[in-house]
Structures are given as structure tokens and as C-alpha cells.
GROMACS .gro file of C-alpha atoms in nm:
model
  426
    1MET     CA    1 -27.909  30.090   9.409
    2LYS     CA    2 -28.081  29.987   9.104
    3LYS     CA    3 -28.473  30.126   9.079
    4ILE     CA    4 -28.750  29.887   9.008
    5VAL     CA    5 -29.088  30.029   8.892
    6ASN     CA    6 -29.410  29.876   8.891
    7ASP     CA    7 -29.660  30.085   8.620
    8ILE     CA    8 -29.945  29.855   8.751
    9LEU     CA    9 -29.893  29.862   9.167
   10LYS     CA   10 -29.785  30.190   9.080
   11GLU     CA   11 -29.442  30.106   9.340
   12GLU     CA   12 -29.140  30.172   9.363
   13LEU     CA   13 -28.858  29.940   9.447
   14TYR     CA   14 -28.487  29.970   9.490
   15TYR     CA   15 -28.210  29.720   9.502
   16ASP     CA   16 -27.852  29.660   9.634
   17LYS     CA   17 -27.606  29.374   9.700
   18LEU     CA   18 -27.332  29.417   9.933
   19ASP     CA   19 -27.015  29.355   9.881
   20CYS     CA   20 -27.064  29.108  10.151
   21GLY     CA   21 -27.342  28.934   9.945
   22LEU     CA   22 -27.644  29.069  10.226
   23GLU     CA   23 -27.904  29.182   9.914
   24VAL     CA   24 -28.134  29.544  10.084
   25PHE     CA   25 -28.463  29.573   9.951
   26PHE     CA   26 -28.607  29.919  10.019
   27MET     CA   27 -29.015  30.037   9.939
   28PRO     CA   28 -29.061  30.397   9.989
   29LYS     CA   29 -29.415  30.377  10.116
   30GLU     CA   30 -29.478  30.798  10.097
   31GLY     CA   31 -29.714  30.936  10.391
   32PHE     CA   32 -29.779  30.574  10.596
   33SER     CA   33 -29.656  30.666  10.954
   34LYS     CA   34 -29.554  30.302  11.082
   35LYS     CA   35 -29.275  30.141  10.883
   36TYR     CA   36 -29.132  29.801  10.903
   37ALA     CA   37 -28.844  29.605  10.823
   38VAL     CA   38 -28.734  29.266  10.817
   39PHE     CA   39 -28.398  29.060  10.832
   40ALA     CA   40 -28.382  28.727  10.730
   41THR     CA   41 -28.241  28.417  10.629
   42ASN     CA   42 -28.266  28.122  10.356
   43TYR     CA   43 -28.238  27.886  10.679
   44GLY     CA   44 -28.493  27.723  10.817
   45SER     CA   45 -28.597  27.360  10.991
   46ASN     CA   46 -28.618  27.125  10.737
   47GLU     CA   47 -28.220  27.189  10.625
   48LEU     CA   48 -28.074  26.914  10.869
   49GLU     CA   49 -27.803  26.775  10.658
   50PHE     CA   50 -27.581  27.015  10.519
   51ILE     CA   51 -27.161  27.044  10.421
   52PRO     CA   52 -27.050  27.396  10.711
   53ILE     CA   53 -26.854  27.680  10.587
   54ASN     CA   54 -26.478  27.636  10.609
   55GLU     CA   55 -26.563  27.225  10.628
   56ASN     CA   56 -26.498  26.941  10.331
   57GLN     CA   57 -26.772  26.666  10.515
   58LYS     CA   58 -27.106  26.674  10.521
   59ILE     CA   59 -27.330  26.672  10.905
   60LYS     CA   60 -27.681  26.610  11.014
   61VAL     CA   61 -27.786  26.806  11.309
   62ASN     CA   62 -28.054  26.751  11.563
   63GLU     CA   63 -28.439  26.851  11.421
   64GLY     CA   64 -28.527  27.165  11.544
   65ILE     CA   65 -28.180  27.353  11.558
   66ALA     CA   66 -28.286  27.636  11.324
   67HIS     CA   67 -28.584  27.762  11.579
   68PHE     CA   68 -28.399  27.698  11.885
   69LEU     CA   69 -28.103  27.873  11.694
   70GLU     CA   70 -28.349  28.179  11.633
   71HIS     CA   71 -28.476  28.160  12.041
   72LYS     CA   72 -28.025  28.195  12.089
   73MET     CA   73 -28.023  28.495  11.861
   74PHE     CA   74 -28.192  28.755  12.129
   75GLU     CA   75 -27.968  28.710  12.420
   76GLN     CA   76 -27.673  28.933  12.372
   77PRO     CA   77 -27.322  28.989  12.577
   78ASP     CA   78 -27.396  29.164  12.781
   79GLY     CA   79 -27.646  28.947  12.934
   80GLY     CA   80 -27.871  29.199  12.832
   81ASN     CA   81 -28.234  29.060  12.563
   82ALA     CA   82 -28.249  29.206  12.220
   83PHE     CA   83 -28.620  29.259  12.269
   84ASP     CA   84 -28.530  29.545  12.526
   85LYS     CA   85 -28.377  29.813  12.332
   86PHE     CA   86 -28.672  29.725  12.060
   87SER     CA   87 -28.898  29.800  12.381
   88LEU     CA   88 -28.642  30.121  12.495
   89LEU     CA   89 -28.706  30.266  12.131
   90GLY     CA   90 -29.086  30.247  12.130
   91ALA     CA   91 -29.058  29.929  11.873
   92SER     CA   92 -29.223  29.655  11.817
   93ALA     CA   93 -29.010  29.335  11.768
   94ASN     CA   94 -29.031  28.937  11.665
   95ALA     CA   95 -28.858  28.660  11.540
   96TYR     CA   96 -29.020  28.335  11.367
   97THR     CA   97 -28.876  28.024  11.252
   98ASN     CA   98 -29.053  27.822  10.925
   99PHE     CA   99 -28.954  27.499  10.768
  100THR     CA  100 -28.772  27.717  10.510
  101MET     CA  101 -28.654  28.077  10.659
  102THR     CA  102 -28.566  28.209  10.999
  103ALA     CA  103 -28.729  28.629  10.991
  104TYR     CA  104 -28.609  28.892  11.257
  105LEU     CA  105 -28.857  29.159  11.230
  106PHE     CA  106 -28.950  29.492  11.373
  107SER     CA  107 -29.225  29.819  11.293
  108ALA     CA  108 -29.174  30.101  11.441
  109THR     CA  109 -29.320  30.523  11.418
  110ASP     CA  110 -29.057  30.680  11.571
  111ASN     CA  111 -28.695  30.615  11.642
  112PHE     CA  112 -28.715  30.352  11.339
  113HIS     CA  113 -28.276  30.411  11.198
  114GLU     CA  114 -28.163  30.343  11.555
  115SER     CA  115 -28.344  29.998  11.509
  116LEU     CA  116 -28.307  29.909  11.255
  117ASP     CA  117 -27.895  29.923  11.331
  118HIS     CA  118 -27.994  29.759  11.698
  119LEU     CA  119 -28.197  29.480  11.437
  120ILE     CA  120 -27.908  29.446  11.222
  121ASP     CA  121 -27.648  29.420  11.487
  122TYR     CA  122 -27.829  29.178  11.720
  123VAL     CA  123 -27.901  28.923  11.434
  124GLN     CA  124 -27.508  28.967  11.372
  125THR     CA  125 -27.371  28.863  11.719
  126PRO     CA  126 -27.469  28.524  11.842
  127HIS     CA  127 -27.398  28.522  12.185
  128PHE     CA  128 -27.374  28.124  12.257
  129THR     CA  129 -27.199  27.954  12.591
  130ASP     CA  130 -27.272  27.642  12.662
  131GLU     CA  131 -27.426  27.735  12.987
  132ASN     CA  132 -27.733  28.008  12.851
  133VAL     CA  133 -27.779  27.669  12.564
  134GLU     CA  134 -27.878  27.426  12.829
  135LYS     CA  135 -28.037  27.699  13.018
  136GLU     CA  136 -28.294  27.719  12.683
  137LYS     CA  137 -28.331  27.361  12.592
  138GLY     CA  138 -28.577  27.354  12.944
  139ILE     CA  139 -28.774  27.691  12.800
  140ILE     CA  140 -28.775  27.505  12.443
  141ALA     CA  141 -28.935  27.185  12.579
  142GLN     CA  142 -29.202  27.335  12.744
  143GLU     CA  143 -29.292  27.522  12.392
  144ILE     CA  144 -29.281  27.132  12.289
  145ASN     CA  145 -29.444  27.015  12.535
  146MET     CA  146 -29.755  27.276  12.548
  147TYR     CA  147 -29.762  27.192  12.121
  148ASP     CA  148 -29.805  26.833  12.205
  149ASP     CA  149 -30.136  26.927  12.335
  150ASN     CA  150 -30.190  27.135  12.090
  151ALA     CA  151 -30.556  27.010  11.914
  152ASP     CA  152 -30.520  27.240  11.582
  153TRP     CA  153 -30.091  27.237  11.569
  154LYS     CA  154 -30.132  26.773  11.654
  155VAL     CA  155 -30.360  26.779  11.349
  156TYR     CA  156 -30.156  26.988  11.110
  157PHE     CA  157 -29.829  26.793  11.169
  158ASN     CA  158 -30.026  26.492  11.126
  159THR     CA  159 -30.094  26.556  10.811
  160LEU     CA  160 -29.795  26.626  10.676
  161LYS     CA  161 -29.669  26.311  10.858
  162ALA     CA  162 -29.962  26.127  10.596
  163MET     CA  163 -29.855  26.299  10.328
  164TYR     CA  164 -29.476  26.260  10.339
  165ILE     CA  165 -29.238  25.932  10.397
  166LYS     CA  166 -28.870  26.108  10.386
  167HIS     CA  167 -28.978  26.485  10.339
  168ASN     CA  168 -28.835  26.631  10.602
  169THR     CA  169 -29.131  26.896  10.649
  170ARG     CA  170 -29.317  26.560  10.789
  171ILE     CA  171 -29.109  26.715  11.165
  172ASP     CA  172 -29.205  26.906  11.363
  173ILE     CA  173 -29.000  27.276  11.334
  174ALA     CA  174 -28.958  27.266  11.743
  175GLY     CA  175 -28.754  26.900  11.650
  176SER     CA  176 -28.887  26.713  11.982
  177VAL     CA  177 -28.776  26.749  12.360
  178GLU     CA  178 -28.505  26.427  12.276
  179SER     CA  179 -28.390  26.620  12.026
  180ILE     CA  180 -28.336  26.957  12.118
  181TYR     CA  181 -28.156  26.843  12.455
  182LYS     CA  182 -27.875  26.691  12.236
  183ILE     CA  183 -27.747  27.032  12.068
  184ASP     CA  184 -27.464  27.208  12.199
  185LYS     CA  185 -27.287  27.557  12.138
  186ASP     CA  186 -27.084  27.410  11.830
  187GLU     CA  187 -27.332  27.259  11.609
  188LEU     CA  188 -27.569  27.661  11.664
  189TYR     CA  189 -27.262  27.786  11.591
  190LYS     CA  190 -27.143  27.542  11.246
  191CYS     CA  191 -27.524  27.599  11.189
  192TYR     CA  192 -27.487  28.010  11.198
  193ASN     CA  193 -27.187  28.073  11.058
  194THR     CA  194 -27.364  27.875  10.729
  195PHE     CA  195 -27.630  27.999  10.659
  196TYR     CA  196 -27.616  28.325  10.868
  197ASN     CA  197 -27.334  28.457  10.640
  198PRO     CA  198 -27.482  28.783  10.498
  199SER     CA  199 -27.500  28.625  10.143
  200ASN     CA  200 -27.739  28.383  10.183
  201MET     CA  201 -27.921  28.668  10.367
  202ALA     CA  202 -28.166  28.959  10.278
  203LEU     CA  203 -28.336  29.251  10.405
  204PHE     CA  204 -28.616  29.412  10.313
  205ILE     CA  205 -28.711  29.768  10.438
  206VAL     CA  206 -29.098  29.963  10.365
  207GLY     CA  207 -29.227  30.264  10.504
  208ASP     CA  208 -29.234  30.683  10.446
  209LEU     CA  209 -28.802  30.689  10.447
  210ASP     CA  210 -28.479  30.901  10.271
  211CYS     CA  211 -28.315  30.588   9.979
  212ASN     CA  212 -28.011  30.721  10.141
  213LYS     CA  213 -28.016  30.768  10.489
  214VAL     CA  214 -28.172  30.385  10.504
  215MET     CA  215 -27.858  30.214  10.315
  216GLU     CA  216 -27.635  30.469  10.506
  217THR     CA  217 -27.778  30.311  10.843
  218VAL     CA  218 -27.785  29.989  10.686
  219ASN     CA  219 -27.421  30.003  10.538
  220LYS     CA  220 -27.292  30.073  10.920
  221ALA     CA  221 -27.414  29.864  11.042
  222ILE     CA  222 -27.329  29.522  10.918
  223LYS     CA  223 -27.002  29.391  10.926
  224PRO     CA  224 -26.809  29.259  10.655
  225LYS     CA  225 -26.777  28.869  10.575
  226ASP     CA  226 -26.639  28.677  10.282
  227THR     CA  227 -26.950  28.597  10.065
  228LEU     CA  228 -26.996  28.257  10.058
  229ASP     CA  229 -27.103  27.974   9.721
  230ASN     CA  230 -27.336  27.801   9.690
  231ILE     CA  231 -27.411  27.571  10.012
  232LYS     CA  232 -27.400  27.233   9.987
  233ILE     CA  233 -27.754  27.146  10.193
  234PHE     CA  234 -27.823  26.719  10.094
  235LYS     CA  235 -28.187  26.597  10.080
  236GLU     CA  236 -28.321  26.264  10.054
  237ASP     CA  237 -28.595  26.222   9.721
  238GLU     CA  238 -28.945  26.185   9.819
  239PRO     CA  239 -29.143  25.924   9.609
  240ASN     CA  240 -29.493  26.023   9.507
  241GLU     CA  241 -29.688  25.782   9.724
  242VAL     CA  242 -29.863  25.878  10.071
  243ASN     CA  243 -29.652  25.749  10.371
  244GLN     CA  244 -30.030  25.669  10.477
  245LYS     CA  245 -30.354  25.728  10.415
  246GLU     CA  246 -30.474  25.847  10.743
  247ILE     CA  247 -30.377  25.888  11.160
  248VAL     CA  248 -30.581  25.984  11.386
  249GLU     CA  249 -30.563  26.012  11.789
  250ASN     CA  250 -30.734  26.094  12.082
  251LEU     CA  251 -30.742  26.485  12.287
  252SER     CA  252 -30.899  26.701  12.459
  253VAL     CA  253 -31.193  26.813  12.176
  254SER     CA  254 -31.515  26.899  12.200
  255ILE     CA  255 -31.606  26.799  11.795
  256PRO     CA  256 -31.313  26.533  11.644
  257LEU     CA  257 -31.070  26.802  11.430
  258PHE     CA  258 -30.987  26.690  11.090
  259ASN     CA  259 -30.729  26.754  10.805
  260ILE     CA  260 -30.731  26.635  10.422
  261GLY     CA  261 -30.441  26.698  10.326
  262ILE     CA  262 -30.382  26.650   9.946
  263LYS     CA  263 -29.981  26.575   9.834
  264ASP     CA  264 -29.842  26.849   9.550
  265LEU     CA  265 -29.655  26.614   9.290
  266ASP     CA  266 -29.550  26.899   9.043
  267VAL     CA  267 -29.200  27.071   9.232
  268ASN     CA  268 -28.891  27.193   9.182
  269ARG     CA  269 -29.034  27.476   9.034
  270SER     CA  270 -28.900  27.837   9.172
  271GLY     CA  271 -28.972  28.259   9.007
  272ASN     CA  272 -29.256  28.270   8.824
  273ASP     CA  273 -29.353  27.930   8.727
  274LEU     CA  274 -29.365  27.820   9.106
  275LEU     CA  275 -29.560  28.159   9.182
  276LYS     CA  276 -29.801  28.103   8.883
  277LYS     CA  277 -29.924  27.719   9.010
  278GLU     CA  278 -29.973  27.853   9.356
  279ILE     CA  279 -30.248  28.054   9.277
  280CYS     CA  280 -30.366  27.880   8.944
  281THR     CA  281 -30.391  27.681   9.267
  282GLU     CA  282 -30.541  27.901   9.488
  283ILE     CA  283 -30.831  28.012   9.248
  284ILE     CA  284 -30.911  27.702   9.237
  285LEU     CA  285 -30.982  27.655   9.650
  286ASP     CA  286 -31.198  28.002   9.649
  287MET     CA  287 -31.404  27.854   9.348
  288ILE     CA  288 -31.458  27.526   9.477
  289LEU     CA  289 -31.437  27.439   9.818
  290LYS     CA  290 -31.449  27.784  10.007
  291LYS     CA  291 -31.786  27.991  10.165
  292GLY     CA  292 -32.025  28.117   9.872
  293SER     CA  293 -31.913  27.747   9.677
  294SER     CA  294 -32.174  27.438   9.590
  295VAL     CA  295 -31.926  27.183   9.835
  296TYR     CA  296 -31.897  27.463  10.133
  297GLU     CA  297 -32.260  27.555  10.068
  298LYS     CA  298 -32.359  27.141  10.082
  299LEU     CA  299 -32.114  27.025  10.407
  300TYR     CA  300 -32.234  27.336  10.605
  301LEU     CA  301 -32.618  27.350  10.508
  302SER     CA  302 -32.596  27.014  10.630
  303GLY     CA  303 -32.414  26.964  10.906
  304LEU     CA  304 -32.111  26.836  10.823
  305ILE     CA  305 -31.905  27.108  10.887
  306ASN     CA  306 -31.922  27.505  11.073
  307GLN     CA  307 -31.767  27.801  11.009
  308ASN     CA  308 -31.437  27.701  11.103
  309PHE     CA  309 -31.401  27.550  10.792
  310GLY     CA  310 -31.108  27.640  10.551
  311CYS     CA  311 -30.854  27.594  10.338
  312ASP     CA  312 -30.513  27.713  10.157
  313HIS     CA  313 -30.184  27.571   9.995
  314VAL     CA  314 -29.881  27.575  10.014
  315SER     CA  315 -29.650  27.583   9.737
  316GLN     CA  316 -29.282  27.535   9.832
  317ILE     CA  317 -28.965  27.467   9.578
  318ASP     CA  318 -28.926  27.111   9.636
  319HIS     CA  319 -29.236  27.051   9.788
  320GLY     CA  320 -29.607  27.158   9.828
  321TYR     CA  321 -29.962  27.050   9.950
  322THR     CA  322 -30.293  27.135  10.007
  323ILE     CA  323 -30.527  27.135  10.335
  324LEU     CA  324 -30.856  27.131  10.382
  325GLY     CA  325 -30.965  27.126  10.746
  326GLY     CA  326 -31.214  27.267  11.023
  327GLU     CA  327 -31.441  27.056  11.245
  328SER     CA  328 -31.749  26.784  11.227
  329LYS     CA  329 -31.861  26.445  11.396
  330ASP     CA  330 -31.841  26.349  11.062
  331PRO     CA  331 -31.531  26.355  10.909
  332HIS     CA  332 -31.477  26.052  10.682
  333LYS     CA  333 -31.861  26.213  10.511
  334VAL     CA  334 -31.695  26.520  10.460
  335ARG     CA  335 -31.406  26.363  10.272
  336ASP     CA  336 -31.644  26.161  10.088
  337ILE     CA  337 -31.854  26.450   9.988
  338ILE     CA  338 -31.559  26.686   9.859
  339PHE     CA  339 -31.435  26.396   9.664
  340GLU     CA  340 -31.709  26.283   9.511
  341TYR     CA  341 -31.773  26.694   9.385
  342ILE     CA  342 -31.402  26.704   9.228
  343ASN     CA  343 -31.486  26.411   9.076
  344LYS     CA  344 -31.811  26.513   8.889
  345TYR     CA  345 -31.574  26.853   8.826
  346LYS     CA  346 -31.331  26.680   8.612
  347GLN     CA  347 -31.600  26.488   8.439
  348ASP     CA  348 -31.824  26.824   8.395
  349GLY     CA  349 -31.552  27.092   8.453
  350LEU     CA  350 -31.492  27.370   8.581
  351GLU     CA  351 -31.677  27.692   8.585
  352LYS     CA  352 -31.547  27.982   8.350
  353GLU     CA  353 -31.745  28.240   8.511
  354ASP     CA  354 -31.627  28.141   8.858
  355PHE     CA  355 -31.330  28.135   8.755
  356ASP     CA  356 -31.360  28.531   8.566
  357ARG     CA  357 -31.535  28.603   8.934
  358ILE     CA  358 -31.235  28.497   9.172
  359LYS     CA  359 -30.987  28.610   9.028
  360LYS     CA  360 -31.085  28.927   8.980
  361LYS     CA  361 -31.156  28.883   9.385
  362LYS     CA  362 -30.816  28.799   9.427
  363ILE     CA  363 -30.705  29.130   9.221
  364GLY     CA  364 -30.911  29.347   9.436
  365MET     CA  365 -30.793  29.179   9.743
  366PHE     CA  366 -30.441  29.231   9.691
  367LEU     CA  367 -30.461  29.563   9.577
  368LYS     CA  368 -30.638  29.630   9.903
  369TYR     CA  369 -30.374  29.453  10.123
  370PHE     CA  370 -30.056  29.665   9.980
  371ASP     CA  371 -30.118  29.967  10.183
  372SER     CA  372 -30.019  29.703  10.475
  373VAL     CA  373 -29.681  29.704  10.516
  374GLU     CA  374 -29.634  29.430  10.704
  375PHE     CA  375 -29.812  29.245  10.391
  376ILE     CA  376 -29.608  29.352  10.199
  377ALA     CA  377 -29.276  29.302  10.357
  378ASN     CA  378 -29.370  28.925  10.483
  379ASN     CA  379 -29.483  28.859  10.211
  380PHE     CA  380 -29.144  29.025   9.971
  381ILE     CA  381 -28.946  28.838  10.178
  382SER     CA  382 -29.004  28.464  10.167
  383TYR     CA  383 -29.073  28.500   9.814
  384HIS     CA  384 -28.837  28.648   9.780
  385PHE     CA  385 -28.595  28.361   9.899
  386ARG     CA  386 -28.892  28.072   9.653
  387ASP     CA  387 -28.629  28.369   9.344
  388ILE     CA  388 -28.982  28.584   9.289
  389ASN     CA  389 -28.991  28.866   9.337
  390PHE     CA  390 -29.345  29.020   9.501
  391ILE     CA  391 -29.352  29.330   9.373
  392ASP     CA  392 -29.467  29.139   8.980
  393TYR     CA  393 -29.710  28.927   9.146
  394LEU     CA  394 -30.009  29.068   9.029
  395ASP     CA  395 -29.873  29.099   8.683
  396VAL     CA  396 -29.888  28.687   8.672
  397LEU     CA  397 -30.190  28.704   8.848
  398LYS     CA  398 -30.364  28.927   8.553
  399SER     CA  399 -30.258  28.687   8.375
  400VAL     CA  400 -30.348  28.355   8.473
  401THR     CA  401 -30.587  28.186   8.266
  402PHE     CA  402 -30.915  27.983   8.298
  403GLU     CA  403 -30.773  27.659   8.075
  404ASP     CA  404 -30.404  27.740   8.372
  405VAL     CA  405 -30.648  27.665   8.614
  406SER     CA  406 -30.837  27.359   8.453
  407ASP     CA  407 -30.541  27.230   8.408
  408ARG     CA  408 -30.417  27.295   8.733
  409PHE     CA  409 -30.720  27.145   8.878
  410ASN     CA  410 -30.724  26.805   8.726
  411LYS     CA  411 -30.338  26.695   8.792
  412HIS     CA  412 -30.343  26.868   9.175
  413PHE     CA  413 -30.690  26.730   9.291
  414ASP     CA  414 -30.620  26.373   9.248
  415GLU     CA  415 -30.737  26.166   9.562
  416LYS     CA  416 -30.476  25.893   9.510
  417TYR     CA  417 -30.263  26.110   9.677
  418SER     CA  418 -30.487  26.248   9.954
  419VAL     CA  419 -30.471  26.149  10.317
  420ILE     CA  420 -30.702  26.274  10.606
  421SER     CA  421 -30.572  26.296  11.017
  422ILE     CA  422 -30.802  26.328  11.279
  423ILE     CA  423 -30.825  26.478  11.640
  424ASN     CA  424 -31.139  26.255  11.829
  425PRO     CA  425 -31.201  26.405  12.150
  426LYS     CA  426 -31.085  26.128  12.460
   0.00000   0.00000   0.00000
């Protein structure tokens, strides 16, 4: 395996690419009792049009199929469930699907190699039948209906729908009840055989483990497959403008919920360019909107927001956005005050002292989080599919300048590309 050393973090990372194309990463963490592994595919809910493996015509699959596939992967050919074996081994397992990837993971203090063997085996063992696919539809439909009544989920997805005109990120990850009832086993196998090829996947392992033993377990468990060339995925071009400035719905909430979304026009970046943009935006949010900022204090002291106010930025290769949100008796007033401050900062400039303080804080927080195997593994795999090596994070963070942050602030925080989503009480 290739050994990568980060002198700032004082961490080692071992890397190998197997003959089947699977990229395997191992980070030793001496003295840690918990061990963690995540096996992920570079395939999320946004991939709806593509050319399946061994075919030459593109197909359009039903919305929600990546999430449906994740559900079905736990069903084993012997009628059992993959979770059952993890329980017997004393491991804690989970999985998730987001817009861009699907991940299967577990943590354990004992029986790690047996659990790792099981993880690799069940993710490589799809078992779809007409009967078990039909049975799953009712389960997923219940999940979709539950989220339809979830105000936090609704206000978030309405923000995405307001921002995006054509991009698939405006579509719910789980799809709709109508779309999932059109999914069949053949469609699932087309998606599985194309996107769950090892050359489209990555495995990350972290813990107090022997590198050679880890690779021995991986090599025994992985099944040989032909590697794939680049998968041909089709997506429509997203216009710069937003879809609609405002979406309002009524649900059972005591105080109105709101999200203000700002669409990112600076897209189609990857690697450290993308990471730098993400870090700059996070620093700006800390400087001007999070607790301790002038905007936050004004909104909080005037009773327009409460302690639930927060903000976040999402930076994917082909899309990105910033979301600010919480509870307020007057969401429009909150939006007006936020952009009043943003425009003032654009005229007067950001405070260099704030930048230095926030950057120093972020460096400290990152080093602190690096003591968590979950933090390391989940971030590593997510950044990997954006061509970013997570152990470079600190180097990129340290390279960010006040000028970088000011430039990003002036370009991204534009009211013209903002939307508001509100959930009012019924």
C-alpha cells in the first residue's frame, strides 16, 4: 500500500487500488478502542439518467431509486437481514443515501475483521425479487409520508425547490410515493450493476488495527469484477436564476419556520479549489451570521430569532448553496435585516480581526474533531468523491487568506440569488 503522511496532523494514511478498481484507505489510530469502516458508492439520488453497464442507450430511472436500493441491500438471499449478523458480532451498523453518494458503515470494538468481511460481502450481494421489491414499496411510502408531515424537512426541501429550476437536487432523496411504486427489480439491478461496481466505490477503515491484516480481510472479501470506464451520466444545465423567490406552506408548528437559501453560481469545481471555496464560505458564516456576530445579536435581542437559528453551506461539484434558518414570528423581517447587514459589509468591508479569530477557532475545532473515528471516516469518504483528500483539509484551511474570504463574500452573498421558504402554523 502507498503510505501518505501528513506532518501537520501527524497522521498516516495507507492507500491501495485493487485490481477490481476499488480504492481502499486505512488510517491507523493507535490506542483507540473503537474501529470504524465505511463502504460507499459514488451514487446518490441525483443520478437519474445514465447509460447502464453493457448497454449503449441512456435510460431515465424513477426518482428515489438510489434510496430504494439502499433499503434493499440489507435483505439477504437466505431471507435474513444484514443487520442481524452485525448484532451477533456486537457491531453497530447503519447506512444512508444523500444527493451524491450512498454509504454503508459500522463501528465495533471487537470482532472487527468479521464485521468488515460481512460489510463487504452483503454490499456485494444484491437480492431483488418481484416479491421483496413490492413489499419494500409500502415501507418506503410510509417513510415518505412521514417526512411530508415533518416541518423541518419540508421547509428545507421547499428551499431547494425554490432555488433550483432543473437540477435534480430539487427532488426529494426518497422520491415520491408515485415514483417509488414504479420501481421494479430490473431497474434496481441496472442501477446496482452500474453504480455498485467496485471501480465506482471506496472503502475507508480507521482504528487501532494492523494494516496487513486489514488488507488481507479486504482482499478475501472483495469479489472480482471487470472495472468500468467512466459512467456516462446525463444532467440538464441549471440556469443561474432562481426558480421562485418564495414558497409558503402551512403545517402543525407553533412558530413559523423559515429557511433563506442563497444559490451558489460558482460551481463545477473539484479538489482543493472546491474545498477552499467551502472553507471560505464557512468562515464568512461564522464572521457575519453565527452566534457572536452583530447580525445574530440584533436578531436575537429583538426577539426575531431564538437559539434554534443556524446556517450552513453545501459545496458539491455541480451545485452548492447556503442556507440560514430557524424559527421566527416574522421571517421576512429576519431576511430584510440579514441582507441589510450583508449590503453594509459589502460597502464597508469585512473585519480582518474577525477573520483571524474565526480561522484560528476553526483550526482548533478541526484538530479536536480529528479524535473521532466517525468524523474522520464519514468526512473522508464524502470528500473523496469530490476529489478532495480530507487529510489536506488543515493545509487548505491554513492557506485561506482574508482576501480569499472577502472575494468569496462579495461574489456569493447576493440577494438576487436568494429565496425564502416558510412553514406557517395551520
